[in-house]
PDB file of C-alpha atoms and ligand atoms in Angstrom:
ATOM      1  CA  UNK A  22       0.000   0.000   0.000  1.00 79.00           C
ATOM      2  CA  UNK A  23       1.396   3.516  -0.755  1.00 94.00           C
ATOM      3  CA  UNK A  24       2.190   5.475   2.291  1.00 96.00           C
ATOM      4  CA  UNK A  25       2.762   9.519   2.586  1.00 98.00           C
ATOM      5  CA  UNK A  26       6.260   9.512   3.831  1.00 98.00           C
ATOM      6  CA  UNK A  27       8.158  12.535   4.633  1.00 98.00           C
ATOM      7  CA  UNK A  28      12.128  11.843   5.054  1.00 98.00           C
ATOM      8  CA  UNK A  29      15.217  13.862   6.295  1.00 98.00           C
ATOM      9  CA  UNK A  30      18.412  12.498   5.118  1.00 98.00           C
ATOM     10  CA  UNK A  31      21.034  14.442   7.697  1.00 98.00           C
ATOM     11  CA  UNK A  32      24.556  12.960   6.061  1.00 98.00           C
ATOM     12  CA  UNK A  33      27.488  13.982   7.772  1.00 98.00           C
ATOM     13  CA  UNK A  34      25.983  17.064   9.936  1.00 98.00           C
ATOM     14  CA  UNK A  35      25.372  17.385  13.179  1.00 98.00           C
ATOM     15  CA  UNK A  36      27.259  16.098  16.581  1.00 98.00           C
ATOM     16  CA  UNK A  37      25.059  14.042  19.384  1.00 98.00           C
ATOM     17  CA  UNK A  38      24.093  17.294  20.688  1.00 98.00           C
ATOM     18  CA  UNK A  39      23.206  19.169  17.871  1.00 98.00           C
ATOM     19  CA  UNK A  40      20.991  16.018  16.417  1.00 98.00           C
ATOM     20  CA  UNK A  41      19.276  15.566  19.828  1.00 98.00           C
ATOM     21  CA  UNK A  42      18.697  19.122  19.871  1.00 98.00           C
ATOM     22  CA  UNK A  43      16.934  19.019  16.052  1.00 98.00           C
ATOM     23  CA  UNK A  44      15.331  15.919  17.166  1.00 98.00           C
ATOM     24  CA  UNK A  45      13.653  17.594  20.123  1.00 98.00           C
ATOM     25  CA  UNK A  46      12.098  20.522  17.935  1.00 98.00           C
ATOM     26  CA  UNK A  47      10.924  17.787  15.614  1.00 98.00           C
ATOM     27  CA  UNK A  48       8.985  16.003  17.906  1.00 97.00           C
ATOM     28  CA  UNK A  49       7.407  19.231  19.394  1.00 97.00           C
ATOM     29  CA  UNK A  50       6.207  20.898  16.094  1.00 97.00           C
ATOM     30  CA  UNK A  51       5.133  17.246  14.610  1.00 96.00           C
ATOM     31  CA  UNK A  52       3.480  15.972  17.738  1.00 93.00           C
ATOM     32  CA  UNK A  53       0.199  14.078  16.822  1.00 92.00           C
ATOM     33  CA  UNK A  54       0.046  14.991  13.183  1.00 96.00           C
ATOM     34  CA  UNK A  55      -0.979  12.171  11.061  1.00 95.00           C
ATOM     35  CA  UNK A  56       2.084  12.173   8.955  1.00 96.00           C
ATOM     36  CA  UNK A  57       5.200   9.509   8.415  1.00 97.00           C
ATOM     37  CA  UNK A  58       8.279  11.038   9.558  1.00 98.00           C
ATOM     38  CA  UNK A  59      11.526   9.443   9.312  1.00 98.00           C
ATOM     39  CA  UNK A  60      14.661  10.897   9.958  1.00 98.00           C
ATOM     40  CA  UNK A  61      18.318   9.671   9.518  1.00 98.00           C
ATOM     41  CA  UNK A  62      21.155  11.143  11.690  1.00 98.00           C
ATOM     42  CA  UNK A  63      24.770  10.157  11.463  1.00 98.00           C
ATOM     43  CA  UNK A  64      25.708   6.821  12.911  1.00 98.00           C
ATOM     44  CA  UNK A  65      26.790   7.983  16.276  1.00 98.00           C
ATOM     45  CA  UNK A  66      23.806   9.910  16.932  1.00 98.00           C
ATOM     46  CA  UNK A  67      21.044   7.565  15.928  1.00 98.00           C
ATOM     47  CA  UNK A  68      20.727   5.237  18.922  1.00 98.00           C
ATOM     48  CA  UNK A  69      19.851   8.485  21.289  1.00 98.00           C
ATOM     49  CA  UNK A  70      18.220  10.338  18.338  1.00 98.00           C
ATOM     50  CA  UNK A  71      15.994   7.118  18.312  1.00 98.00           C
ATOM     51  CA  UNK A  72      15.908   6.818  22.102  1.00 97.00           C
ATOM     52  CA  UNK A  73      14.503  10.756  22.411  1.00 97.00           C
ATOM     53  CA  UNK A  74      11.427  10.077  19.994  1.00 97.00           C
ATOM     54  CA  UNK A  75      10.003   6.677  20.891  1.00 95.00           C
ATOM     55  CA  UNK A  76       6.640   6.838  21.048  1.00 94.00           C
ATOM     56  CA  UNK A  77       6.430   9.356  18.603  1.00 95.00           C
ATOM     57  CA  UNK A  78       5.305   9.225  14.482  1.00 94.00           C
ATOM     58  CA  UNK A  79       8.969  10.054  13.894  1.00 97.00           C
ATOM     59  CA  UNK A  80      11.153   7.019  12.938  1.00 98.00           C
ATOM     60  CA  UNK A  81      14.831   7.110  12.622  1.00 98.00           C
ATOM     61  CA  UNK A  82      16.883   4.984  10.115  1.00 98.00           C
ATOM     62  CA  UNK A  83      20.400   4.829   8.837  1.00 98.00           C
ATOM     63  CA  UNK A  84      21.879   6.461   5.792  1.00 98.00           C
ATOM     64  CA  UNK A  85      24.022   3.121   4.938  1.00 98.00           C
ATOM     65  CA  UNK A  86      24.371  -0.594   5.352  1.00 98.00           C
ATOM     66  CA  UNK A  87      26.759  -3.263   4.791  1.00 98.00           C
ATOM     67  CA  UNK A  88      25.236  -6.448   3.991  1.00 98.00           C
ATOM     68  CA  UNK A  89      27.341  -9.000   6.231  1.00 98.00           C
ATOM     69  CA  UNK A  90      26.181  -9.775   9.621  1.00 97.00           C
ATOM     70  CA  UNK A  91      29.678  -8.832  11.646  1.00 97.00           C
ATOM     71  CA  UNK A  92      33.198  -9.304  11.166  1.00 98.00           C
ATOM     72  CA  UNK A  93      36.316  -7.290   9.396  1.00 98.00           C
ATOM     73  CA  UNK A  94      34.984  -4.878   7.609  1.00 98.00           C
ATOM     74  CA  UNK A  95      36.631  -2.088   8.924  1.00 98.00           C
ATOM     75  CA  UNK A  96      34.656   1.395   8.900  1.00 97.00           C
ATOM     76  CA  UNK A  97      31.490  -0.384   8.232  1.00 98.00           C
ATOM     77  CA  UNK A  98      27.801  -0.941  10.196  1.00 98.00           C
ATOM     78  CA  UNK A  99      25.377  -3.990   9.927  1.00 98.00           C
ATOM     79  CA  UNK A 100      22.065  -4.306   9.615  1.00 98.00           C
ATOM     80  CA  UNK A 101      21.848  -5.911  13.108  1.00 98.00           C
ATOM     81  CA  UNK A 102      23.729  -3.068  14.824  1.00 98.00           C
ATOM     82  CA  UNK A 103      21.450  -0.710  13.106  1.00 98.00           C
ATOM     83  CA  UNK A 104      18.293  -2.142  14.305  1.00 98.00           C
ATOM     84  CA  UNK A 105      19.561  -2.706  17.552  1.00 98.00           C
ATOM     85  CA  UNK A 106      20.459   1.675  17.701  1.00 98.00           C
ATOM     86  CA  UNK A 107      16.769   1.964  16.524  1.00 98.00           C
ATOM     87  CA  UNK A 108      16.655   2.034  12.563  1.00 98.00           C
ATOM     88  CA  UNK A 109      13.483   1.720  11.435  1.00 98.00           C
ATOM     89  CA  UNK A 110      14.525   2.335   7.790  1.00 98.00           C
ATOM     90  CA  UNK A 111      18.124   1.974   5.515  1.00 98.00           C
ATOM     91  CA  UNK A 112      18.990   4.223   2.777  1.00 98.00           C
ATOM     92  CA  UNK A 113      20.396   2.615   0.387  1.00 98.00           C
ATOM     93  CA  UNK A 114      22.403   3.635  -3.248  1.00 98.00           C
ATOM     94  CA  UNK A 115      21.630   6.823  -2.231  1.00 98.00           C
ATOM     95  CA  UNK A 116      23.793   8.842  -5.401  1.00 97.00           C
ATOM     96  CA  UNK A 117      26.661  10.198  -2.769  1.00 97.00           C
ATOM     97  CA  UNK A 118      27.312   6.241  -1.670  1.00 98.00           C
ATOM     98  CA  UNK A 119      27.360   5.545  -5.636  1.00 98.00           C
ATOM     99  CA  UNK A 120      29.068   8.204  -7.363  1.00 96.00           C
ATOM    100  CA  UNK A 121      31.601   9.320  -4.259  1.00 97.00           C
ATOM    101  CA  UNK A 122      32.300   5.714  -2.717  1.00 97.00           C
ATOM    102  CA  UNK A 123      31.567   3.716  -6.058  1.00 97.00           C
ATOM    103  CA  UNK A 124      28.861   1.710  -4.886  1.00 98.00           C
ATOM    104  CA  UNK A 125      27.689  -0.472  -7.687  1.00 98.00           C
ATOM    105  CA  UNK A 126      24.455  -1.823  -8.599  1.00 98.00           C
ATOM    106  CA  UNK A 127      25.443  -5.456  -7.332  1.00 98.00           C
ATOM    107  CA  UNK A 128      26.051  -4.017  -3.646  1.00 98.00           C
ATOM    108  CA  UNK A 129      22.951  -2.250  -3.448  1.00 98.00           C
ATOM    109  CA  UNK A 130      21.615  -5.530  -4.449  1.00 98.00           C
ATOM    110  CA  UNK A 131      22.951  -7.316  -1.025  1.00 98.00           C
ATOM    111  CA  UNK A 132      22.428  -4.374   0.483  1.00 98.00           C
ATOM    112  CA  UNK A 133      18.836  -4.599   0.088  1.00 98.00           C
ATOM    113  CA  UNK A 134      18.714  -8.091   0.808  1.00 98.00           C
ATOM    114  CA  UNK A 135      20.106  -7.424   4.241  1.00 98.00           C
ATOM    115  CA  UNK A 136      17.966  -5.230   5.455  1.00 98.00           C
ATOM    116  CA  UNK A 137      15.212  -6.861   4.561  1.00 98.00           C
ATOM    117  CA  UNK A 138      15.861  -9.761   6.109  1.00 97.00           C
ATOM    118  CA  UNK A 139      16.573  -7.739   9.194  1.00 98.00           C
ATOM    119  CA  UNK A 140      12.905  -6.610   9.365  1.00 97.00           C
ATOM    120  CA  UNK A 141      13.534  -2.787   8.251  1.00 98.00           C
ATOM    121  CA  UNK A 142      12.137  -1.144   5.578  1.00 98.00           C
ATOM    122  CA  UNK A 143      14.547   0.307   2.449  1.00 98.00           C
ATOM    123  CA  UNK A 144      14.758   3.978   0.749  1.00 98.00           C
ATOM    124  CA  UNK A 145      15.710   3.055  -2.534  1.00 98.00           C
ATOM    125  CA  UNK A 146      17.631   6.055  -4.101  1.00 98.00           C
ATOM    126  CA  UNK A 147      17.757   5.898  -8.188  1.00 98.00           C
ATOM    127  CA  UNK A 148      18.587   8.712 -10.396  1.00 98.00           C
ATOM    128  CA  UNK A 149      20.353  10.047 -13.576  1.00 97.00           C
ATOM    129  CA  UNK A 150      23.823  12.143 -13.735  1.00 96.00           C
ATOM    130  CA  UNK A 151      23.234  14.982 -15.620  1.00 95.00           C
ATOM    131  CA  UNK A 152      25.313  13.821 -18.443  1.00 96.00           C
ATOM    132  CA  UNK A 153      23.071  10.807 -18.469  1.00 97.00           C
ATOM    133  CA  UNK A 154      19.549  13.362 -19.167  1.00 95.00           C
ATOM    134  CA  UNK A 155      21.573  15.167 -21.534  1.00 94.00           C
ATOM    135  CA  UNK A 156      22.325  12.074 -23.767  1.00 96.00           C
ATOM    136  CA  UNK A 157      18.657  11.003 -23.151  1.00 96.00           C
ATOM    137  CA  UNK A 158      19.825   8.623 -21.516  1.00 97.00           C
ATOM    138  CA  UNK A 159      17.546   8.739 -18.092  1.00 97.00           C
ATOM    139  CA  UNK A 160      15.005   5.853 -18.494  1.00 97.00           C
ATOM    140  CA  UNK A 161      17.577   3.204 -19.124  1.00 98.00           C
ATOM    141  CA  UNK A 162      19.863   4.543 -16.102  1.00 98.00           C
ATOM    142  CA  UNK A 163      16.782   4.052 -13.501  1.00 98.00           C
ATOM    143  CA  UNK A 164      15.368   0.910 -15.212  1.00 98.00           C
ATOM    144  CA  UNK A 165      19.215  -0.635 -14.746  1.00 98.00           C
ATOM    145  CA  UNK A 166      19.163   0.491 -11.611  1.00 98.00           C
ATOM    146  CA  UNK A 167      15.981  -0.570 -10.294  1.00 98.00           C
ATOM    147  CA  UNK A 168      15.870  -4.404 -12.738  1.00 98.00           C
ATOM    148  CA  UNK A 169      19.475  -5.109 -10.515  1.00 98.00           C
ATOM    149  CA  UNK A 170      18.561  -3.606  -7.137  1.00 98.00           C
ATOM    150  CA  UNK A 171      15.085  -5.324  -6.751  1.00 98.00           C
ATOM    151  CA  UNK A 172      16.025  -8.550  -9.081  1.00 97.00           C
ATOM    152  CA  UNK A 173      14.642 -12.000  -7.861  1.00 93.00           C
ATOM    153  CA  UNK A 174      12.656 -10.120  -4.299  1.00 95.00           C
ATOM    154  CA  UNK A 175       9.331 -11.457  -3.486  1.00 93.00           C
ATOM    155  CA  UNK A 176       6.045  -9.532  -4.077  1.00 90.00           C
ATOM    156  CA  UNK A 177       5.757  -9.862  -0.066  1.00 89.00           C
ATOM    157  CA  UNK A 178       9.460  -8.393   0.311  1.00 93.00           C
ATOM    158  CA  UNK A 179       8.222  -5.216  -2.039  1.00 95.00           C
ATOM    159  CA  UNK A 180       6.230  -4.227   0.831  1.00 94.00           C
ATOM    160  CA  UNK A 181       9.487  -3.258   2.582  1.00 97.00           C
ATOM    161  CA  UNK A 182      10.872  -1.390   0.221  1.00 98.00           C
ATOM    162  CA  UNK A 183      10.343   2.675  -0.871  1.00 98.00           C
ATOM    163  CA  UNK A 184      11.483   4.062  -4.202  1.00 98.00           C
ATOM    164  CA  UNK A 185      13.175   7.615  -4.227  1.00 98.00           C
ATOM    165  CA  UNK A 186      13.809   9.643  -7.219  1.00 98.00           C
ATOM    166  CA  UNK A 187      16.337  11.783  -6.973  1.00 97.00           C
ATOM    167  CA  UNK A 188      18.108  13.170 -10.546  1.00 96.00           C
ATOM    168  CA  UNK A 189      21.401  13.684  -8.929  1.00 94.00           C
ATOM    169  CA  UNK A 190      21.853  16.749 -10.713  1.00 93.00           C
ATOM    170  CA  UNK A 191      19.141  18.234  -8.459  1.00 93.00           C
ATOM    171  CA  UNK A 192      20.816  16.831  -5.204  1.00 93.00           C
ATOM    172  CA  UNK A 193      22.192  19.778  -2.925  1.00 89.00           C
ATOM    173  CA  UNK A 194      22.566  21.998  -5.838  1.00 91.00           C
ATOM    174  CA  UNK A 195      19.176  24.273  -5.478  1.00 89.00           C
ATOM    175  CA  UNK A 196      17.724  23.245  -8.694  1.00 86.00           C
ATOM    176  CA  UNK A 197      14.272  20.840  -9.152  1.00 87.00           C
ATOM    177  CA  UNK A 198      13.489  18.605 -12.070  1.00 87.00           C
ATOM    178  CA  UNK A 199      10.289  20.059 -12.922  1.00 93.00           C
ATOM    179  CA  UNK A 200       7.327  18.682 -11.318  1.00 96.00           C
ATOM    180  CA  UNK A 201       5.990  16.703 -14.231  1.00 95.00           C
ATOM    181  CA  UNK A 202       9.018  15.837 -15.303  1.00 95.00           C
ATOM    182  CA  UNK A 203       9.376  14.190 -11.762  1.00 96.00           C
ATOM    183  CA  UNK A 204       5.919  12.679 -12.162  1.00 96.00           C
ATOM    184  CA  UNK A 205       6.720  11.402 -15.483  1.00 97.00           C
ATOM    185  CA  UNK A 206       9.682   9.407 -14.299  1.00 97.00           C
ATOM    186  CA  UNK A 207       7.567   8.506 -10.999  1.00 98.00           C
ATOM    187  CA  UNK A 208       4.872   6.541 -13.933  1.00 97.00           C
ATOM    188  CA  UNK A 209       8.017   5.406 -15.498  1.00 98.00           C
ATOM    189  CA  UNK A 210       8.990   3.422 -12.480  1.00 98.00           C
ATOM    190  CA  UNK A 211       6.106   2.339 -11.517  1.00 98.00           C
ATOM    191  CA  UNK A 212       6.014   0.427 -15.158  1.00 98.00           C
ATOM    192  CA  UNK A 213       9.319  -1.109 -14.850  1.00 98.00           C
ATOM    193  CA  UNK A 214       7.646  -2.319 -11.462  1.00 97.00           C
ATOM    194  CA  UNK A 215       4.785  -3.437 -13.146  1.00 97.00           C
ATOM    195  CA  UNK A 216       6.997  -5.516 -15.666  1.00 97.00           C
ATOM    196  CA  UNK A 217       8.980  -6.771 -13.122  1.00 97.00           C
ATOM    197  CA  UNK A 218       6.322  -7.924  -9.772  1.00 96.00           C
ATOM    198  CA  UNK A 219       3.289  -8.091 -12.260  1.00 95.00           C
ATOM    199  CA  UNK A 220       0.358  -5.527 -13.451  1.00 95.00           C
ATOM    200  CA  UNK A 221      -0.888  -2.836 -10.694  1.00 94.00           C
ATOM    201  CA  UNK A 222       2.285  -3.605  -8.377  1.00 95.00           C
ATOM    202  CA  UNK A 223       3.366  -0.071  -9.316  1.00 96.00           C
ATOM    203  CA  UNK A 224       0.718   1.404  -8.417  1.00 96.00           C
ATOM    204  CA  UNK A 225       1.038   0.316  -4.749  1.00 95.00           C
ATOM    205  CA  UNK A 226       4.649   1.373  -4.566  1.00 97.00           C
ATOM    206  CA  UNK A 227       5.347   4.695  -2.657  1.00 98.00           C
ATOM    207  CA  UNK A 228       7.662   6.984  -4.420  1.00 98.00           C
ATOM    208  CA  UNK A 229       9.626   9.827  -3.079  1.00 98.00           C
ATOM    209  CA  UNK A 230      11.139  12.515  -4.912  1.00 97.00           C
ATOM    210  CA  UNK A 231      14.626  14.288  -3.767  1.00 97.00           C
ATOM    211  CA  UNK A 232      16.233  16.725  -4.775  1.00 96.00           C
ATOM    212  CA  UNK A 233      16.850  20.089  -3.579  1.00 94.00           C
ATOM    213  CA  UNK A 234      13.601  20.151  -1.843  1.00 96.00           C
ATOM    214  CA  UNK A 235      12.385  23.232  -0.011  1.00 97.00           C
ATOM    215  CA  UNK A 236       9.049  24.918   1.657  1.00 98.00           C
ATOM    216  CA  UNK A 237       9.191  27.329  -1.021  1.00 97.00           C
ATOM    217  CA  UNK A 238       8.964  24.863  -4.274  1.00 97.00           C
ATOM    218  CA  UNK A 239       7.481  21.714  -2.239  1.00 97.00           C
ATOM    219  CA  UNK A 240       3.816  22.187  -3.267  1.00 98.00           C
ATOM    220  CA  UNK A 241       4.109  21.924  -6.618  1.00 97.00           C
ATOM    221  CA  UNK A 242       5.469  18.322  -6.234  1.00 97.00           C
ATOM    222  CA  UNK A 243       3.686  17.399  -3.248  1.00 98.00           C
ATOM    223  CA  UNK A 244       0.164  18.267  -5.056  1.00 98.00           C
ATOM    224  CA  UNK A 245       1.183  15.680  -7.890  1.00 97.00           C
ATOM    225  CA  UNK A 246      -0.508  12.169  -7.390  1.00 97.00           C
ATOM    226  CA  UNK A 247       2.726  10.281  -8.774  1.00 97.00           C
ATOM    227  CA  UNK A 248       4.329  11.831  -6.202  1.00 98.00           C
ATOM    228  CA  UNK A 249       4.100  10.419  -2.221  1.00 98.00           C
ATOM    229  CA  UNK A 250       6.267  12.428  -0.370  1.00 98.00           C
ATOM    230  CA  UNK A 251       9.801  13.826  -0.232  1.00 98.00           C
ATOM    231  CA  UNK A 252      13.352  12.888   0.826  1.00 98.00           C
ATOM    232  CA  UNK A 253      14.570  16.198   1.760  1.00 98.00           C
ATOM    233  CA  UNK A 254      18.554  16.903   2.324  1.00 98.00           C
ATOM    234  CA  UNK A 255      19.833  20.062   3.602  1.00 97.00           C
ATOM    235  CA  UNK A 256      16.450  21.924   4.248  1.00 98.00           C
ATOM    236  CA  UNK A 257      15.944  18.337   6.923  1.00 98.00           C
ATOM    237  CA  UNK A 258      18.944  20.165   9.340  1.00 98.00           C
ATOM    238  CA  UNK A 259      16.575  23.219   9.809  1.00 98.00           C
ATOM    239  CA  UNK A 260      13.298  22.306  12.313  1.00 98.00           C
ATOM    240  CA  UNK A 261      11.180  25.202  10.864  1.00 98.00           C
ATOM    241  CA  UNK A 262      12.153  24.559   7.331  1.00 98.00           C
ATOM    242  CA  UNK A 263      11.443  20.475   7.543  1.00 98.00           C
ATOM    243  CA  UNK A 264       8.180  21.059   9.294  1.00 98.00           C
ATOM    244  CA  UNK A 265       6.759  23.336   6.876  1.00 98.00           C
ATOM    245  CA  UNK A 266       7.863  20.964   4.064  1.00 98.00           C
ATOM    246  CA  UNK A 267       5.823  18.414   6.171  1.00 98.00           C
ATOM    247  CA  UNK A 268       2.862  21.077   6.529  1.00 98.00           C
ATOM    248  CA  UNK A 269       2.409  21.661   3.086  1.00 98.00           C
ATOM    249  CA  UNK A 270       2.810  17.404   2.552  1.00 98.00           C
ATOM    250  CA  UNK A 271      -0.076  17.496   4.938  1.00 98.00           C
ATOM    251  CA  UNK A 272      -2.258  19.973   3.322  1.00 98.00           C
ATOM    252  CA  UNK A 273      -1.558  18.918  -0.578  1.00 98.00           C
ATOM    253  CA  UNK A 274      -2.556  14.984   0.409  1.00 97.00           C
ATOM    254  CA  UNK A 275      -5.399  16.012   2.577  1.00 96.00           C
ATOM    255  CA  UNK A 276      -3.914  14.417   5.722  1.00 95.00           C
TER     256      UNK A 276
HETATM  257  C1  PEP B  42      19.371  13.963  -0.503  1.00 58.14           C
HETATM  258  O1  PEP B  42      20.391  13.963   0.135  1.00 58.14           O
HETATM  259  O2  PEP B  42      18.790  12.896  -0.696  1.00 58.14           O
HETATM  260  C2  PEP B  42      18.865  15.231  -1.020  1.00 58.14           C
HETATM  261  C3  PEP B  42      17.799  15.193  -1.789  1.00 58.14           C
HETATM  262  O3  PEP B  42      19.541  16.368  -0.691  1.00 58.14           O
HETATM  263  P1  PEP B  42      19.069  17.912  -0.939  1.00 58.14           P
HETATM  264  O4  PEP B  42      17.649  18.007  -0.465  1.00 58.14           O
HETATM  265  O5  PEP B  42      20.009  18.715  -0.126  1.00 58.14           O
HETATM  266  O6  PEP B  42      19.169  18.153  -2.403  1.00 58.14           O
END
């Protein structure tokens, strides 16, 4: 079933204090409001960013994964070890763990897999370089990367898992795709999920779109049916600015 999901990827910002701080904010201005939050802080802030909004609509989850269950693999965090610090949710091939640490579409694979079989639900990133929409290229980049990520998953295992577009030419750089360009490639992937789970399993999918999100251009996505939310970057590190992106969520799906 397609959910409303509002999302705040944090990366590398923020120390314990500073998250817990955010966190607290959060949970005042989005108290009882029948919207899905999630959040992701860093690694070391996510067990007491989770701890300080239990009981809350606010979930936390982490912004990476490695797929084995323990062992050496220096620098790295499991699945297990995330659940246990409170993840809810795993972003995975997000385009900074692709195109800065060379993730490739195999990982994300086992990646997936992992959390999965943890129990937590996955933020599927996909998304074209801007050399890639400039060669026309777009449609085959996200159908690769979508045919690999989700290949051979159950129809029951779909239910865990959350698409985000995110043209990674629009990531932290203050420009949008347009709207219906968005919603366009939101249709698009909900046919290569058709073609891949069987008709009308697209249609159940939620999709996020990312990319530069802010309260001032939100609305025009948020009021487009292809599109079920946001995952919002750097505007997510500002309480005010996060919770009116979740206001006008709220108000443009009738919440
Ligand atoms: C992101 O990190 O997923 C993102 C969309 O960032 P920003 O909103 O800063 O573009």
């Amino acid at each position: 079933m397609r959910d409303i999901i509002l999302a705040g990827n944090w990366k590398m910002h923020k120390t314990i204090k500073e998250s817990k701080e955010l966190a607290l904010c959060l949970k005042e201005k989005f108290a009882g409001l029948p919207l899905n939050v999630i959040i992701f802080p860093t690694f070391t802030a996510l067990y007491s960013v989770s701890e300080s909004l239990k009981g809350t609509n606010i979930s936390v989850g982490g912004q990476n994964v490695y797929f084995e269950k323990e062992g050496a693999f220096t620098g790295e965090i499991s699945p297990i070890m995330l659940k246990e610090a409170g993840a809810k949710y795993v972003i995975v091939g997000h385009s900074e763990r692709r195109n800065i640490f060379n993730e490739p579409d195999e990982l994300i694979k086992k990646k997936i897999r992992s959390v999965v079989e943890n129990e937590m639900d996955v933020i599927l990133c996909v998304g074209e370089k801007l050399e890639e929409r400039d060669a026309g290229r777009t449609e085959e980049v996200i159908s690769k990367e979508i045919r690999i990520a989700l290949d051979g998953i159950s129809r029951e295992v779909l239910d865990r898992i959350i698409i985000a577009y995110e043209p990674v030419w629009a990531i932290g750089t203050g420009v949008t795709a347009s709207p219906d360009e968005a919603a366009e490639i939101h249709k698009f992937i909900r046919s290569i999920l058709d073609d891949m789970f069987g008709r009308g399993m697209g249609a159940n999918m939620t999709i996020l779109y990312g990319g530069s999100i802010k309260p001032k251009n939100f609305r025009e996505f948020a009021v487009l049916d292809e599109i079920d939310g946001g995952l919002v970057g750097g505007a997510s590190l500002k309480c005010e600015d996060f919770y009116d992106i979740g206001k006008i969520l709220m108000e443009c799906k009738k919440l």
